[in-house]
Short mmCIF file of N, CA and C in Angstrom, two decimals:
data_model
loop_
_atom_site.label_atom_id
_atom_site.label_comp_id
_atom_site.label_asym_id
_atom_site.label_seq_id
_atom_site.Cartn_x
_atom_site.Cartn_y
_atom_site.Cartn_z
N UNK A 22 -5.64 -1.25 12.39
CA UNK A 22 -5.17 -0.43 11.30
C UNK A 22 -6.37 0.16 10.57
N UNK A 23 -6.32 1.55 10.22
CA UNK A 23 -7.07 2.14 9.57
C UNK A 23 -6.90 3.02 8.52
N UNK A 24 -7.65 2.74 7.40
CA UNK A 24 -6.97 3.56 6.02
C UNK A 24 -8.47 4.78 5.97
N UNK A 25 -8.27 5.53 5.16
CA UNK A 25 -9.21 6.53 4.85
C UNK A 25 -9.58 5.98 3.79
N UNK A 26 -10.75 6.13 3.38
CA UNK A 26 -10.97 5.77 2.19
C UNK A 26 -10.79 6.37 1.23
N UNK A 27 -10.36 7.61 0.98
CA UNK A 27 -9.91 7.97 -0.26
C UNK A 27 -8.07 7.15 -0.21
N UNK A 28 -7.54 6.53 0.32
CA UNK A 28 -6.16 5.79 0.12
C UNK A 28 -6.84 4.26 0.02
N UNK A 29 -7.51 4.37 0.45
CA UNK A 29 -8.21 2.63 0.19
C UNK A 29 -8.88 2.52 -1.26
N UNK A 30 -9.11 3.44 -1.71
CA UNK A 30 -10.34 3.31 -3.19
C UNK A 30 -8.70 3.62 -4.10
N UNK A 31 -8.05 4.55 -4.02
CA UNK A 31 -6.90 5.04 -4.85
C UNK A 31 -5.85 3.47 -4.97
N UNK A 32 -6.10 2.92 -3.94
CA UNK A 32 -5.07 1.65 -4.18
C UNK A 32 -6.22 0.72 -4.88
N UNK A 33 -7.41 0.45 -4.52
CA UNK A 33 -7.84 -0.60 -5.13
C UNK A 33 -7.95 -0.48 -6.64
N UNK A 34 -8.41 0.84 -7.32
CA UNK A 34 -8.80 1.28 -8.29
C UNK A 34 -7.34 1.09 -9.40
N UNK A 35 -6.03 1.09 -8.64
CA UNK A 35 -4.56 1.65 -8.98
C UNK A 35 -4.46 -0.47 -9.38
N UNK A 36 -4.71 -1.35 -8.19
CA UNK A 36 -4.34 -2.52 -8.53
C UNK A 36 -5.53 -3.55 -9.32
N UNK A 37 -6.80 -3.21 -9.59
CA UNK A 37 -7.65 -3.95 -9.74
C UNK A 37 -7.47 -3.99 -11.10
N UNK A 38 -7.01 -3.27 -12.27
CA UNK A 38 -6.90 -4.22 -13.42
C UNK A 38 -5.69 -5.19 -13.28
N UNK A 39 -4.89 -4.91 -12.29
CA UNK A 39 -4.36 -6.33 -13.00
C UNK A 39 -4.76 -7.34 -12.18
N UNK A 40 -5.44 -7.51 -11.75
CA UNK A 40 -6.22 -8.65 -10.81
C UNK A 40 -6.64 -9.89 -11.86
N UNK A 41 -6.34 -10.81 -11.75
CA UNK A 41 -6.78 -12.33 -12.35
C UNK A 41 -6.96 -12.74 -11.80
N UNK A 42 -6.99 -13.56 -10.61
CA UNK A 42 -7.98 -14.45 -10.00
C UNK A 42 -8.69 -14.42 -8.62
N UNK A 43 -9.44 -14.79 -8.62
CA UNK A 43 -10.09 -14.73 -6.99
C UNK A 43 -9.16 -14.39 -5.98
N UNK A 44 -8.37 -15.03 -5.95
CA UNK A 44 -6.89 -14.29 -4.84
C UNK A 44 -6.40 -12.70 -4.96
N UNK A 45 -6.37 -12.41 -6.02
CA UNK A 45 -6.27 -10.74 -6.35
C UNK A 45 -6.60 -10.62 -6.26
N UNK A 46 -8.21 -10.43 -6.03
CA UNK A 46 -9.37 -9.84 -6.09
C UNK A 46 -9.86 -9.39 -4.13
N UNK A 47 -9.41 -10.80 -3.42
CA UNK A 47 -9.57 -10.69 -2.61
C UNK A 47 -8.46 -9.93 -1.37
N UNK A 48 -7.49 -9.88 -2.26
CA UNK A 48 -6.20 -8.99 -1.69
C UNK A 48 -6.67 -7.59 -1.41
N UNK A 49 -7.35 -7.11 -2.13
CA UNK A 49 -8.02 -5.92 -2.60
C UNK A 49 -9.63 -5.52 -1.37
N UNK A 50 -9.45 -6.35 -0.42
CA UNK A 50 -10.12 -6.13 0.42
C UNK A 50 -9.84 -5.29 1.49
N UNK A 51 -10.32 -4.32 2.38
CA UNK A 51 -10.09 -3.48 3.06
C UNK A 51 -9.10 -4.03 4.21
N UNK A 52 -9.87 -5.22 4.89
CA UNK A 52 -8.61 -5.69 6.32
C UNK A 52 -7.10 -6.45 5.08
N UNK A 53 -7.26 -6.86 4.32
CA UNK A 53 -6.16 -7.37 3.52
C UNK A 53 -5.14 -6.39 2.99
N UNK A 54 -5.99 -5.44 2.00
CA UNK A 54 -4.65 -4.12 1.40
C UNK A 54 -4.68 -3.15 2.81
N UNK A 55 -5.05 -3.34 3.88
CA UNK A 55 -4.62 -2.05 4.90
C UNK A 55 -2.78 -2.38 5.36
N UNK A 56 -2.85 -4.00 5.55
CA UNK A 56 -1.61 -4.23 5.82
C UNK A 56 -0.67 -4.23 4.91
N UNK A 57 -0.74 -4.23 3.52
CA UNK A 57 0.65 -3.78 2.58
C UNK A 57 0.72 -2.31 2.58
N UNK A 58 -0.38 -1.56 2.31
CA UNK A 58 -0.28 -0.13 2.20
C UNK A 58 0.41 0.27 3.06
N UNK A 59 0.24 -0.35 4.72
CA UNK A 59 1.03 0.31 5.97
C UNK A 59 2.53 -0.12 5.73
N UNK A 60 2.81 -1.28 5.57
CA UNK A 60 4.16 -2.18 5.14
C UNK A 60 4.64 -1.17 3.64
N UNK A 61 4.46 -0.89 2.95
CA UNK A 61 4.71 -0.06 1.94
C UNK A 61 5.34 1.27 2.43
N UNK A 62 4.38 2.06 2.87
CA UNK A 62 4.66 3.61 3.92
C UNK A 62 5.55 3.31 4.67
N UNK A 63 5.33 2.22 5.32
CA UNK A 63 7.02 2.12 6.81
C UNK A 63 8.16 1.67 5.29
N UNK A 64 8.48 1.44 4.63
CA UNK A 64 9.34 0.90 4.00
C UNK A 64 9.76 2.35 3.58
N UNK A 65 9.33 2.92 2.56
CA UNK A 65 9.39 4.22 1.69
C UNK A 65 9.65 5.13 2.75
N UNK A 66 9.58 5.76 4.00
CA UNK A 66 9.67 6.35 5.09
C UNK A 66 11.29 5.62 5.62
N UNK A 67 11.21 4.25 5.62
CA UNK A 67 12.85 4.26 6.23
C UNK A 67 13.56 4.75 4.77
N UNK A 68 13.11 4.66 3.41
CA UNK A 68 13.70 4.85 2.72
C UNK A 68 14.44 6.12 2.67
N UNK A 69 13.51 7.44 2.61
CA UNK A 69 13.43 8.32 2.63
C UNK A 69 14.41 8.94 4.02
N UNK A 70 14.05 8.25 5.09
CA UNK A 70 15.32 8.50 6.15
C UNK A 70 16.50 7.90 5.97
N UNK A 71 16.68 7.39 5.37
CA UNK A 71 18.29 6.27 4.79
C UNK A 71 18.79 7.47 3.51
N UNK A 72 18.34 7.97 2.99
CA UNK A 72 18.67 8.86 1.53
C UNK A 72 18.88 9.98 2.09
N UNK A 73 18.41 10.56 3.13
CA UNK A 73 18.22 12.02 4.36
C UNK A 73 19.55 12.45 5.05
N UNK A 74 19.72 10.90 5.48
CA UNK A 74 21.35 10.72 5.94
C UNK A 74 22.27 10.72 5.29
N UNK A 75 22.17 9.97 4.39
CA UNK A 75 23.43 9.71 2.98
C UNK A 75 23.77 11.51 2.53
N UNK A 76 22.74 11.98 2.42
CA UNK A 76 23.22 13.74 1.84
C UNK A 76 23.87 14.61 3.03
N UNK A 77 23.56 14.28 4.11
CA UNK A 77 24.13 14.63 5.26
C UNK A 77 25.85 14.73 5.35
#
């Protein structure tokens, strides 16, 4: 998996204040947030095809 870094800096920058402990912090790592960001996009994308149909 590969993010660009302008979607990798926009998420870290977006979640890092609310980061409290070493575990947030480390979520916020490139191989770590590549897999929610992708899990996020496939979610919002079936979303977006589930709402596509419904107006249909």
């Amino acid at each position: 998996m590969f993010l660009k870094p302008s979607v990798y800096l926009k998420e870290v920058f977006t979640r890092l204040p609310a980061a409290i402990c070493v575990e947030d912090i480390e979520a916020l790592l490139p191989w770590n947030i590549a897999k929610v960001v992708f899990m996020l996009l496939r979610f919002n994308k079936n979303l977006v095809a589930k709402s596509q149909s419904l107006k249909s």
